[in-house]
PDB file of C-alpha atoms in Angstrom:
ATOM      1  CA  MET A 883      32.622 -79.373 -23.260  1.00 60.00           C
ATOM      2  CA  LYS A 884      32.340 -80.389 -26.902  1.00 60.00           C
ATOM      3  CA  GLN A 885      35.559 -78.449 -27.628  1.00 65.00           C
ATOM      4  CA  GLU A 886      37.352 -80.338 -24.849  1.00 61.00           C
ATOM      5  CA  GLN A 887      36.287 -83.634 -26.363  1.00 52.00           C
ATOM      6  CA  GLU A 888      37.354 -82.604 -29.854  1.00 60.00           C
ATOM      7  CA  ALA A 889      40.739 -81.501 -28.487  1.00 66.00           C
ATOM      8  CA  SER A 890      41.094 -84.969 -26.873  1.00 65.00           C
ATOM      9  CA  ASP A 891      41.177 -83.442 -23.386  1.00 70.00           C
ATOM     10  CA  LEU A 892      37.914 -85.233 -22.532  1.00 68.00           C
ATOM     11  CA  SER A 893      37.213 -88.840 -23.477  1.00 74.00           C
ATOM     12  CA  ALA A 894      33.971 -89.829 -25.165  1.00 69.00           C
ATOM     13  CA  LEU A 895      33.127 -91.928 -22.115  1.00 72.00           C
ATOM     14  CA  SER A 896      33.576 -88.949 -19.772  1.00 75.00           C
ATOM     15  CA  TYR A 897      31.572 -86.694 -22.067  1.00 72.00           C
ATOM     16  CA  ASP A 898      28.744 -89.215 -22.144  1.00 73.00           C
ATOM     17  CA  ALA A 899      28.833 -89.646 -18.368  1.00 76.00           C
ATOM     18  CA  ILE A 900      28.677 -85.894 -17.751  1.00 78.00           C
ATOM     19  CA  ILE A 901      25.650 -85.519 -20.026  1.00 75.00           C
ATOM     20  CA  ARG A 902      23.854 -88.447 -18.430  1.00 76.00           C
ATOM     21  CA  LEU A 903      24.651 -87.405 -14.878  1.00 80.00           C
ATOM     22  CA  THR A 904      23.554 -83.844 -15.623  1.00 77.00           C
ATOM     23  CA  TYR A 905      20.187 -85.256 -16.590  1.00 72.00           C
ATOM     24  CA  ARG A 906      19.970 -87.188 -13.322  1.00 76.00           C
ATOM     25  CA  VAL A 907      20.759 -84.098 -11.267  1.00 79.00           C
ATOM     26  CA  ALA A 908      18.239 -81.993 -13.183  1.00 72.00           C
ATOM     27  CA  TYR A 909      15.619 -84.699 -12.718  1.00 71.00           C
ATOM     28  CA  LYS A 910      16.170 -84.894  -8.966  1.00 74.00           C
ATOM     29  CA  LEU A 911      16.067 -81.114  -8.596  1.00 74.00           C
ATOM     30  CA  THR A 912      12.810 -80.798 -10.506  1.00 70.00           C
ATOM     31  CA  MET A 913      10.933 -83.873  -9.270  1.00 69.00           C
ATOM     32  CA  LYS A 914       8.206 -81.850  -7.555  1.00 71.00           C
ATOM     33  CA  GLN A 915       7.697 -79.282 -10.327  1.00 72.00           C
ATOM     34  CA  ASP A 916       5.743 -81.055 -13.059  1.00 68.00           C
ATOM     35  CA  ASN A 917       5.974 -78.164 -15.521  1.00 67.00           C
ATOM     36  CA  VAL A 918       9.764 -77.869 -15.175  1.00 66.00           C
ATOM     37  CA  GLN A 919      10.093 -81.660 -15.175  1.00 63.00           C
ATOM     38  CA  LYS A 920       8.279 -81.871 -18.505  1.00 66.00           C
ATOM     39  CA  LYS A 921      10.570 -79.246 -20.038  1.00 65.00           C
ATOM     40  CA  VAL A 922      13.691 -80.994 -18.733  1.00 60.00           C
ATOM     41  CA  GLY A 923      12.362 -84.304 -20.035  1.00 59.00           C
ATOM     42  CA  ASP A 924      11.702 -82.779 -23.447  1.00 60.00           C
ATOM     43  CA  VAL A 925      15.209 -81.303 -23.636  1.00 57.00           C
ATOM     44  CA  MET A 926      17.058 -84.321 -22.266  1.00 54.00           C
ATOM     45  CA  GLY A 927      15.045 -86.991 -24.037  1.00 55.00           C
ATOM     46  CA  GLY A 928      12.932 -88.103 -21.107  1.00 45.00           C
ATOM     47  CA  LYS A 929      14.733 -91.415 -20.583  1.00 48.00           C
ATOM     48  CA  VAL A 930      15.698 -93.085 -17.331  1.00 44.00           C
ATOM     49  CA  LEU A 931      19.438 -93.498 -17.585  1.00 46.00           C
ATOM     50  CA  ASP A 932      21.354 -96.407 -16.153  1.00 47.00           C
ATOM     51  CA  LEU A 933      24.678 -95.548 -17.787  1.00 55.00           C
ATOM     52  CA  PRO A 934      24.958 -98.529 -20.125  1.00 59.00           C
ATOM     53  CA  CYS A 935      28.153 -97.050 -21.534  1.00 67.00           C
ATOM     54  CA  PHE A 936      29.885 -97.874 -18.249  1.00 66.00           C
ATOM     55  CA  ARG A 937      28.719-101.486 -18.412  1.00 65.00           C
ATOM     56  CA  ALA A 938      29.900-101.785 -22.012  1.00 72.00           C
ATOM     57  CA  TYR A 939      33.251-100.247 -21.109  1.00 75.00           C
ATOM     58  CA  ASP A 940      33.734-102.606 -18.158  1.00 75.00           C
ATOM     59  CA  GLN A 941      32.779-105.622 -20.251  1.00 78.00           C
ATOM     60  CA  GLY A 942      35.167-104.614 -23.038  1.00 85.00           C
ATOM     61  CA  LEU A 943      37.958-104.031 -20.548  1.00 86.00           C
ATOM     62  CA  GLU A 944      37.402-107.437 -18.973  1.00 87.00           C
ATOM     63  CA  GLU A 945      37.404-109.164 -22.364  1.00 90.00           C
ATOM     64  CA  GLY A 946      40.560-107.316 -23.377  1.00 93.00           C
ATOM     65  CA  ILE A 947      42.366-108.380 -20.208  1.00 92.00           C
ATOM     66  CA  GLU A 948      41.343-112.000 -20.774  1.00 93.00           C
ATOM     67  CA  GLN A 949      42.615-111.880 -24.348  1.00 95.00           C
ATOM     68  CA  GLY A 950      45.871-110.361 -23.138  1.00 94.00           C
ATOM     69  CA  ILE A 951      46.333-113.061 -20.525  1.00 95.00           C
ATOM     70  CA  GLU A 952      45.678-115.797 -23.073  1.00 95.00           C
ATOM     71  CA  ALA A 953      48.137-114.229 -25.533  1.00 95.00           C
ATOM     72  CA  PHE A 954      50.706-113.969 -22.731  1.00 95.00           C
ATOM     73  CA  ILE A 955      50.320-117.683 -21.944  1.00 95.00           C
ATOM     74  CA  GLU A 956      50.552-118.682 -25.611  1.00 95.00           C
ATOM     75  CA  ASP A 957      53.690-116.601 -26.052  1.00 95.00           C
ATOM     76  CA  LYS A 958      55.381-118.097 -22.996  1.00 95.00           C
ATOM     77  CA  LEU A 959      54.454-121.636 -24.068  1.00 94.00           C
ATOM     78  CA  GLU A 960      55.936-120.989 -27.526  1.00 94.00           C
ATOM     79  CA  ASP A 961      59.145-119.838 -25.808  1.00 95.00           C
ATOM     80  CA  GLY A 962      59.289-123.115 -23.886  1.00 95.00           C
ATOM     81  CA  ILE A 963      58.667-121.582 -20.466  1.00 95.00           C
ATOM     82  CA  SER A 964      57.387-124.074 -17.873  1.00 96.00           C
ATOM     83  CA  ILE A 965      53.794-123.932 -16.726  1.00 95.00           C
ATOM     84  CA  ASP A 966      54.865-123.296 -13.125  1.00 96.00           C
ATOM     85  CA  ILE A 967      56.812-120.187 -14.159  1.00 96.00           C
ATOM     86  CA  ILE A 968      53.939-119.022 -16.368  1.00 96.00           C
ATOM     87  CA  LYS A 969      51.519-119.434 -13.468  1.00 96.00           C
ATOM     88  CA  SER A 970      53.833-117.501 -11.162  1.00 95.00           C
ATOM     89  CA  LYS A 971      54.144-114.656 -13.669  1.00 95.00           C
ATOM     90  CA  LEU A 972      50.375-114.549 -14.229  1.00 94.00           C
ATOM     91  CA  CYS A 973      49.709-114.245 -10.505  1.00 94.00           C
ATOM     92  CA  LYS A 974      52.311-111.504 -10.150  1.00 93.00           C
ATOM     93  CA  ARG A 975      51.623-109.412 -13.259  1.00 92.00           C
ATOM     94  CA  PHE A 976      47.862-109.720 -13.433  1.00 90.00           C
ATOM     95  CA  GLU A 977      47.243-109.999  -9.685  1.00 91.00           C
ATOM     96  CA  ILE A 978      45.121-113.144  -9.965  1.00 93.00           C
ATOM     97  CA  SER A 979      44.885-116.229  -7.777  1.00 94.00           C
ATOM     98  CA  GLU A 980      46.685-119.459  -8.615  1.00 94.00           C
ATOM     99  CA  GLU A 981      43.298-121.078  -9.244  1.00 95.00           C
ATOM    100  CA  LYS A 982      42.389-118.396 -11.791  1.00 95.00           C
ATOM    101  CA  ALA A 983      45.822-118.745 -13.403  1.00 95.00           C
ATOM    102  CA  ASP A 984      45.226-122.500 -13.697  1.00 95.00           C
ATOM    103  CA  GLU A 985      41.875-121.830 -15.391  1.00 95.00           C
ATOM    104  CA  TYR A 986      43.513-119.574 -17.985  1.00 95.00           C
ATOM    105  CA  ILE A 987      46.348-122.034 -18.588  1.00 95.00           C
ATOM    106  CA  ASP A 988      43.915-124.932 -18.981  1.00 95.00           C
ATOM    107  CA  LYS A 989      41.824-122.898 -21.409  1.00 94.00           C
ATOM    108  CA  VAL A 990      44.837-122.080 -23.581  1.00 94.00           C
ATOM    109  CA  LEU A 991      46.155-125.647 -23.447  1.00 93.00           C
ATOM    110  CA  SER A 992      42.764-127.031 -24.513  1.00 93.00           C
ATOM    111  CA  LYS A 993      42.841-124.735 -27.577  1.00 87.00           C
ATOM    112  CA  THR A 994      46.271-125.951 -28.640  1.00 77.00           C
ATOM    113  CA  GLU A 995      45.495-129.687 -28.374  1.00 71.00           C
TER     114      GLU A 995
END
């Protein structure tokens, strides 16, 4: 698995998820065998895993999309495109509601004032 990651065939996120999920499976399989459970805990680190890497990834993705939307709006405003057309393009390209598009537009406009 390490070779796959080094060859870029397996992302760091996937590698991390496989390791963490392997621990969960091993834990569930050995719940009733204290001796085996202790050994698995020693090898795997003994932590309860909630996959924080997925939360961090999702948060980063969300922030990146928001930054992209704001840059898109700024670019269109600089080109003299009307707000109605910008809103229409936001709804179409980013699959957001008109209300959400208005929020983004208002946010960008408040920065430029």
